[in-house]
């Protein structure tokens, strides 16, 4: 929903929920964890709520580690300086303001033609779901709003999508990839595949073709008004420092994958007491206790996609594991063998399963909005594909799923009202 918020389809306030009200049963402390000591079961927290810069220490019995990931810059040092992102709420607020500023600046009476062309060129780097959804929303904005608000600029807008791969939406079936590509190109989006970005300046992107037929091509340049970076993820510094503390095997695995290795029960490797669980974008299930296998490769289960669907199922799994009282310090988290006689109600609660089953991801499929009230959808149940869809039917499914999957009843109602409001009054383009 962040891509939709960046162009005023929904308000950013409608897709967030205050932590305290979302779960009144927890004790919430506002701060940033700057270090973790897994041996002493301590986390070091720094807060900006007071003048003192000294961190405080919190002890824990179990630590659930789900910090997500940072934006990957692939060695391009100027990415964070000049690009916009679609990672946090603050990112889309800045992005929305910058897009509107470009249109307003292009209307200034003393703007030169070359400046107008640059200001109205919008470049997105990365053709995964995030980059494609933002590009689709941007194309919608140009079609719906620019002809009313900026009629003299409408035909000068240029939208460019760049990716180093041979196709967009790499996680989707090839047929859906082709449908999405055709749809976006038909709406005027310039899609540049097999193109690697080599440098980003304040107002220009440099790239080079990776096409084998054009391998010796010269570096090309695109002047831009807004450049959005949606090209992958990288580990957070806290994950890097934690991996270094957990031994050679964990550190080696982390350096190769950029994700913390966990066992099939999502317990972080290198913590013998089973007191730390890692999940989401920062974790990868590891099926061996050593860093290197016979083939000099890590033995991992097939990597799960870095999506909210995976993180939500992992969070529910760990919650059940702890709530049902499994002893996570054992090689296989277990309950006492005589639980039926000790605590019959607890035995019924776990349905007689005294040894916990490993985490299993039930894949329900993937969805992506491509603009023009169209989407692509792959609906699955585990490894079984139920159906594929593209166009308006997939768009209705996409919209319904995103509405239902909001974090609370409050946000579902607010997003629904935003949809209705946008249909009646158009996008909210207030630059706040």
PDB file of C-alpha atoms in Angstrom, residues 165-332:
ATOM      1  CA  UNK A 165      16.963  -8.768 -15.404  1.00  0.00           C
ATOM      2  CA  UNK A 166      15.395  -9.946 -18.652  1.00  0.00           C
ATOM      3  CA  UNK A 167      11.832  -9.575 -17.381  1.00  0.00           C
ATOM      4  CA  UNK A 168       9.753  -7.664 -14.860  1.00  0.00           C
ATOM      5  CA  UNK A 169       8.098  -9.291 -11.842  1.00  0.00           C
ATOM      6  CA  UNK A 170      10.611 -12.125 -11.730  1.00  0.00           C
ATOM      7  CA  UNK A 171       8.660 -14.127  -9.124  1.00  0.00           C
ATOM      8  CA  UNK A 172       5.655 -14.474 -11.441  1.00  0.00           C
ATOM      9  CA  UNK A 173       4.919 -16.932 -14.239  1.00  0.00           C
ATOM     10  CA  UNK A 174       6.391 -15.925 -17.594  1.00  0.00           C
ATOM     11  CA  UNK A 175       2.944 -15.494 -19.139  1.00  0.00           C
ATOM     12  CA  UNK A 176       1.965 -12.981 -16.457  1.00  0.00           C
ATOM     13  CA  UNK A 177       5.294 -11.216 -16.844  1.00  0.00           C
ATOM     14  CA  UNK A 178       4.575 -10.740 -20.544  1.00  0.00           C
ATOM     15  CA  UNK A 179       1.043  -9.507 -19.851  1.00  0.00           C
ATOM     16  CA  UNK A 180       2.321  -6.976 -17.329  1.00  0.00           C
ATOM     17  CA  UNK A 181       5.079  -5.770 -19.649  1.00  0.00           C
ATOM     18  CA  UNK A 182       2.689  -5.281 -22.572  1.00  0.00           C
ATOM     19  CA  UNK A 183       0.191  -3.438 -20.387  1.00  0.00           C
ATOM     20  CA  UNK A 184       2.767  -1.015 -19.027  1.00  0.00           C
ATOM     21  CA  UNK A 185       4.338  -0.340 -22.408  1.00  0.00           C
ATOM     22  CA  UNK A 186       0.901   0.279 -23.927  1.00  0.00           C
ATOM     23  CA  UNK A 187       0.351   3.000 -21.340  1.00  0.00           C
ATOM     24  CA  UNK A 188       3.556   4.797 -22.276  1.00  0.00           C
ATOM     25  CA  UNK A 189       5.980   3.424 -19.698  1.00  0.00           C
ATOM     26  CA  UNK A 190       9.479   2.978 -21.129  1.00  0.00           C
ATOM     27  CA  UNK A 191      10.697  -0.359 -19.745  1.00  0.00           C
ATOM     28  CA  UNK A 192      14.447  -0.890 -20.032  1.00  0.00           C
ATOM     29  CA  UNK A 193      15.445  -4.474 -19.210  1.00  0.00           C
ATOM     30  CA  UNK A 194      18.916  -6.035 -19.035  1.00  0.00           C
ATOM     31  CA  UNK A 195      20.187  -2.586 -18.064  1.00  0.00           C
ATOM     32  CA  UNK A 196      22.539  -2.141 -15.132  1.00  0.00           C
ATOM     33  CA  UNK A 197      22.714   1.196 -13.361  1.00  0.00           C
ATOM     34  CA  UNK A 198      26.346   2.248 -13.028  1.00  0.00           C
ATOM     35  CA  UNK A 199      26.090   5.679 -11.421  1.00  0.00           C
ATOM     36  CA  UNK A 200      23.501   8.003  -9.925  1.00  0.00           C
ATOM     37  CA  UNK A 201      24.020  11.738  -9.775  1.00  0.00           C
ATOM     38  CA  UNK A 202      21.807  14.461  -8.354  1.00  0.00           C
ATOM     39  CA  UNK A 203      19.826  14.807 -11.578  1.00  0.00           C
ATOM     40  CA  UNK A 204      20.993  11.941 -13.818  1.00  0.00           C
ATOM     41  CA  UNK A 205      21.094   8.133 -13.943  1.00  0.00           C
ATOM     42  CA  UNK A 206      23.831   6.350 -15.894  1.00  0.00           C
ATOM     43  CA  UNK A 207      23.287   2.792 -17.080  1.00  0.00           C
ATOM     44  CA  UNK A 208      24.775   0.207 -19.403  1.00  0.00           C
ATOM     45  CA  UNK A 209      23.093  -2.565 -21.379  1.00  0.00           C
ATOM     46  CA  UNK A 210      23.787  -6.161 -20.295  1.00  0.00           C
ATOM     47  CA  UNK A 211      22.364  -7.594 -23.499  1.00  0.00           C
ATOM     48  CA  UNK A 212      24.874 -10.022 -25.016  1.00  0.00           C
ATOM     49  CA  UNK A 213      24.159  -8.532 -28.444  1.00  0.00           C
ATOM     50  CA  UNK A 214      25.058  -5.102 -27.140  1.00  0.00           C
ATOM     51  CA  UNK A 215      27.677  -5.921 -24.526  1.00  0.00           C
ATOM     52  CA  UNK A 216      30.107  -3.274 -25.695  1.00  0.00           C
ATOM     53  CA  UNK A 217      27.566  -0.487 -25.708  1.00  0.00           C
ATOM     54  CA  UNK A 218      28.534   2.829 -24.231  1.00  0.00           C
ATOM     55  CA  UNK A 219      27.189   4.105 -20.961  1.00  0.00           C
ATOM     56  CA  UNK A 220      23.861   5.913 -21.393  1.00  0.00           C
ATOM     57  CA  UNK A 221      22.390   8.770 -19.390  1.00  0.00           C
ATOM     58  CA  UNK A 222      18.865   9.750 -18.332  1.00  0.00           C
ATOM     59  CA  UNK A 223      18.223  13.136 -16.763  1.00  0.00           C
ATOM     60  CA  UNK A 224      15.496  12.862 -14.132  1.00  0.00           C
ATOM     61  CA  UNK A 225      13.340  14.848 -11.770  1.00  0.00           C
ATOM     62  CA  UNK A 226      12.630  11.946  -9.407  1.00  0.00           C
ATOM     63  CA  UNK A 227      14.520   8.665  -9.130  1.00  0.00           C
ATOM     64  CA  UNK A 228      12.924   5.876  -7.089  1.00  0.00           C
ATOM     65  CA  UNK A 229      15.142   3.009  -5.981  1.00  0.00           C
ATOM     66  CA  UNK A 230      13.322  -0.335  -5.535  1.00  0.00           C
ATOM     67  CA  UNK A 231      16.146  -2.725  -6.357  1.00  0.00           C
ATOM     68  CA  UNK A 232      16.465  -5.235  -3.562  1.00  0.00           C
ATOM     69  CA  UNK A 233      17.313  -5.533   0.116  1.00  0.00           C
ATOM     70  CA  UNK A 234      20.397  -5.638   2.324  1.00  0.00           C
ATOM     71  CA  UNK A 235      20.875  -6.610   5.987  1.00  0.00           C
ATOM     72  CA  UNK A 236      20.567  -4.036   8.718  1.00  0.00           C
ATOM     73  CA  UNK A 237      23.703  -3.137  10.723  1.00  0.00           C
ATOM     74  CA  UNK A 238      22.200  -4.753  13.843  1.00  0.00           C
ATOM     75  CA  UNK A 239      21.918  -8.072  12.001  1.00  0.00           C
ATOM     76  CA  UNK A 240      25.545  -7.788  10.901  1.00  0.00           C
ATOM     77  CA  UNK A 241      26.787  -7.217  14.446  1.00  0.00           C
ATOM     78  CA  UNK A 242      24.600 -10.026  15.813  1.00  0.00           C
ATOM     79  CA  UNK A 243      25.892 -12.521  13.246  1.00  0.00           C
ATOM     80  CA  UNK A 244      29.497 -11.754  14.240  1.00  0.00           C
ATOM     81  CA  UNK A 245      28.733 -12.748  17.839  1.00  0.00           C
ATOM     82  CA  UNK A 246      27.281 -16.155  17.016  1.00  0.00           C
ATOM     83  CA  UNK A 247      30.315 -18.023  15.767  1.00  0.00           C
ATOM     84  CA  UNK A 248      32.056 -18.832  12.502  1.00  0.00           C
ATOM     85  CA  UNK A 249      29.250 -20.915  10.988  1.00  0.00           C
ATOM     86  CA  UNK A 250      26.621 -18.230  11.495  1.00  0.00           C
ATOM     87  CA  UNK A 251      28.947 -15.455  10.358  1.00  0.00           C
ATOM     88  CA  UNK A 252      29.922 -17.409   7.230  1.00  0.00           C
ATOM     89  CA  UNK A 253      26.294 -18.172   6.364  1.00  0.00           C
ATOM     90  CA  UNK A 254      25.304 -14.551   6.937  1.00  0.00           C
ATOM     91  CA  UNK A 255      28.062 -13.213   4.689  1.00  0.00           C
ATOM     92  CA  UNK A 256      26.964 -15.506   1.868  1.00  0.00           C
ATOM     93  CA  UNK A 257      23.221 -14.881   2.067  1.00  0.00           C
ATOM     94  CA  UNK A 258      22.807 -11.561   3.887  1.00  0.00           C
ATOM     95  CA  UNK A 259      20.281 -13.254   6.183  1.00  0.00           C
ATOM     96  CA  UNK A 260      20.579 -14.844   9.611  1.00  0.00           C
ATOM     97  CA  UNK A 261      20.432 -18.667   9.523  1.00  0.00           C
ATOM     98  CA  UNK A 262      17.643 -20.240  11.571  1.00  0.00           C
ATOM     99  CA  UNK A 263      16.693 -23.877  12.132  1.00  0.00           C
ATOM    100  CA  UNK A 264      13.365 -25.358  10.943  1.00  0.00           C
ATOM    101  CA  UNK A 265      11.730 -24.077  14.152  1.00  0.00           C
ATOM    102  CA  UNK A 266      12.983 -20.526  13.417  1.00  0.00           C
ATOM    103  CA  UNK A 267      15.492 -20.571  16.284  1.00  0.00           C
ATOM    104  CA  UNK A 268      18.570 -18.521  15.513  1.00  0.00           C
ATOM    105  CA  UNK A 269      21.650 -20.667  14.905  1.00  0.00           C
ATOM    106  CA  UNK A 270      24.508 -20.129  17.341  1.00  0.00           C
ATOM    107  CA  UNK A 271      22.235 -19.566  20.359  1.00  0.00           C
ATOM    108  CA  UNK A 272      22.292 -22.949  22.141  1.00  0.00           C
ATOM    109  CA  UNK A 273      19.505 -22.159  24.618  1.00  0.00           C
ATOM    110  CA  UNK A 274      16.906 -21.650  21.884  1.00  0.00           C
ATOM    111  CA  UNK A 275      16.013 -18.259  23.344  1.00  0.00           C
ATOM    112  CA  UNK A 276      16.261 -16.212  20.136  1.00  0.00           C
ATOM    113  CA  UNK A 277      13.902 -16.555  17.170  1.00  0.00           C
ATOM    114  CA  UNK A 278      14.442 -14.750  13.873  1.00  0.00           C
ATOM    115  CA  UNK A 279      11.856 -14.309  11.153  1.00  0.00           C
ATOM    116  CA  UNK A 280      10.884 -12.299   8.122  1.00  0.00           C
ATOM    117  CA  UNK A 281      13.277 -10.615   5.706  1.00  0.00           C
ATOM    118  CA  UNK A 282      16.272 -10.956   8.036  1.00  0.00           C
ATOM    119  CA  UNK A 283      16.156 -14.774   8.383  1.00  0.00           C
ATOM    120  CA  UNK A 284      16.734 -17.821   6.182  1.00  0.00           C
ATOM    121  CA  UNK A 285      16.021 -21.417   7.216  1.00  0.00           C
ATOM    122  CA  UNK A 286      19.257 -23.443   7.351  1.00  0.00           C
ATOM    123  CA  UNK A 287      19.084 -27.258   7.311  1.00  0.00           C
ATOM    124  CA  UNK A 288      22.641 -28.021   8.431  1.00  0.00           C
ATOM    125  CA  UNK A 289      24.752 -27.215  11.480  1.00  0.00           C
ATOM    126  CA  UNK A 290      27.861 -26.336   9.494  1.00  0.00           C
ATOM    127  CA  UNK A 291      28.560 -23.443   7.219  1.00  0.00           C
ATOM    128  CA  UNK A 292      29.938 -25.403   4.284  1.00  0.00           C
ATOM    129  CA  UNK A 293      28.654 -28.682   2.842  1.00  0.00           C
ATOM    130  CA  UNK A 294      30.466 -31.255   0.762  1.00  0.00           C
ATOM    131  CA  UNK A 295      29.796 -29.269  -2.389  1.00  0.00           C
ATOM    132  CA  UNK A 296      31.205 -26.117  -0.766  1.00  0.00           C
ATOM    133  CA  UNK A 297      27.714 -24.650  -0.698  1.00  0.00           C
ATOM    134  CA  UNK A 298      25.355 -23.808   2.126  1.00  0.00           C
ATOM    135  CA  UNK A 299      22.480 -26.192   2.714  1.00  0.00           C
ATOM    136  CA  UNK A 300      19.371 -24.051   2.915  1.00  0.00           C
ATOM    137  CA  UNK A 301      15.755 -24.799   2.325  1.00  0.00           C
ATOM    138  CA  UNK A 302      14.486 -23.011  -0.800  1.00  0.00           C
ATOM    139  CA  UNK A 303      14.522 -19.325   0.210  1.00  0.00           C
ATOM    140  CA  UNK A 304      11.121 -17.977   1.098  1.00  0.00           C
ATOM    141  CA  UNK A 305      10.065 -14.711  -0.538  1.00  0.00           C
ATOM    142  CA  UNK A 306      10.696 -11.573   1.481  1.00  0.00           C
ATOM    143  CA  UNK A 307       7.015 -10.714   1.799  1.00  0.00           C
ATOM    144  CA  UNK A 308       4.538  -9.861   4.531  1.00  0.00           C
ATOM    145  CA  UNK A 309       2.782 -13.186   3.858  1.00  0.00           C
ATOM    146  CA  UNK A 310       5.841 -15.134   5.026  1.00  0.00           C
ATOM    147  CA  UNK A 311       6.536 -12.900   8.025  1.00  0.00           C
ATOM    148  CA  UNK A 312       2.916 -13.086   9.205  1.00  0.00           C
ATOM    149  CA  UNK A 313       2.889 -16.895   9.132  1.00  0.00           C
ATOM    150  CA  UNK A 314       6.248 -17.077  10.895  1.00  0.00           C
ATOM    151  CA  UNK A 315       5.056 -14.680  13.589  1.00  0.00           C
ATOM    152  CA  UNK A 316       1.933 -16.764  14.198  1.00  0.00           C
ATOM    153  CA  UNK A 317       4.055 -19.936  14.338  1.00  0.00           C
ATOM    154  CA  UNK A 318       6.457 -18.601  16.974  1.00  0.00           C
ATOM    155  CA  UNK A 319       3.529 -17.186  18.956  1.00  0.00           C
ATOM    156  CA  UNK A 320       1.876 -20.616  19.098  1.00  0.00           C
ATOM    157  CA  UNK A 321       5.190 -22.276  19.972  1.00  0.00           C
ATOM    158  CA  UNK A 322       5.687 -20.034  23.002  1.00  0.00           C
ATOM    159  CA  UNK A 323       2.050 -19.816  24.102  1.00  0.00           C
ATOM    160  CA  UNK A 324       1.735 -23.596  24.187  1.00  0.00           C
ATOM    161  CA  UNK A 325       4.803 -23.902  26.395  1.00  0.00           C
ATOM    162  CA  UNK A 326       7.134 -25.956  24.209  1.00  0.00           C
ATOM    163  CA  UNK A 327      10.632 -26.328  25.628  1.00  0.00           C
ATOM    164  CA  UNK A 328      12.651 -24.620  22.899  1.00  0.00           C
ATOM    165  CA  UNK A 329      16.024 -25.528  24.424  1.00  0.00           C
ATOM    166  CA  UNK A 330      15.598 -29.141  23.242  1.00  0.00           C
ATOM    167  CA  UNK A 331      16.784 -30.201  19.801  1.00  0.00           C
ATOM    168  CA  UNK A 332      13.109 -30.597  18.867  1.00  0.00           C
TER     169      UNK A 332
END
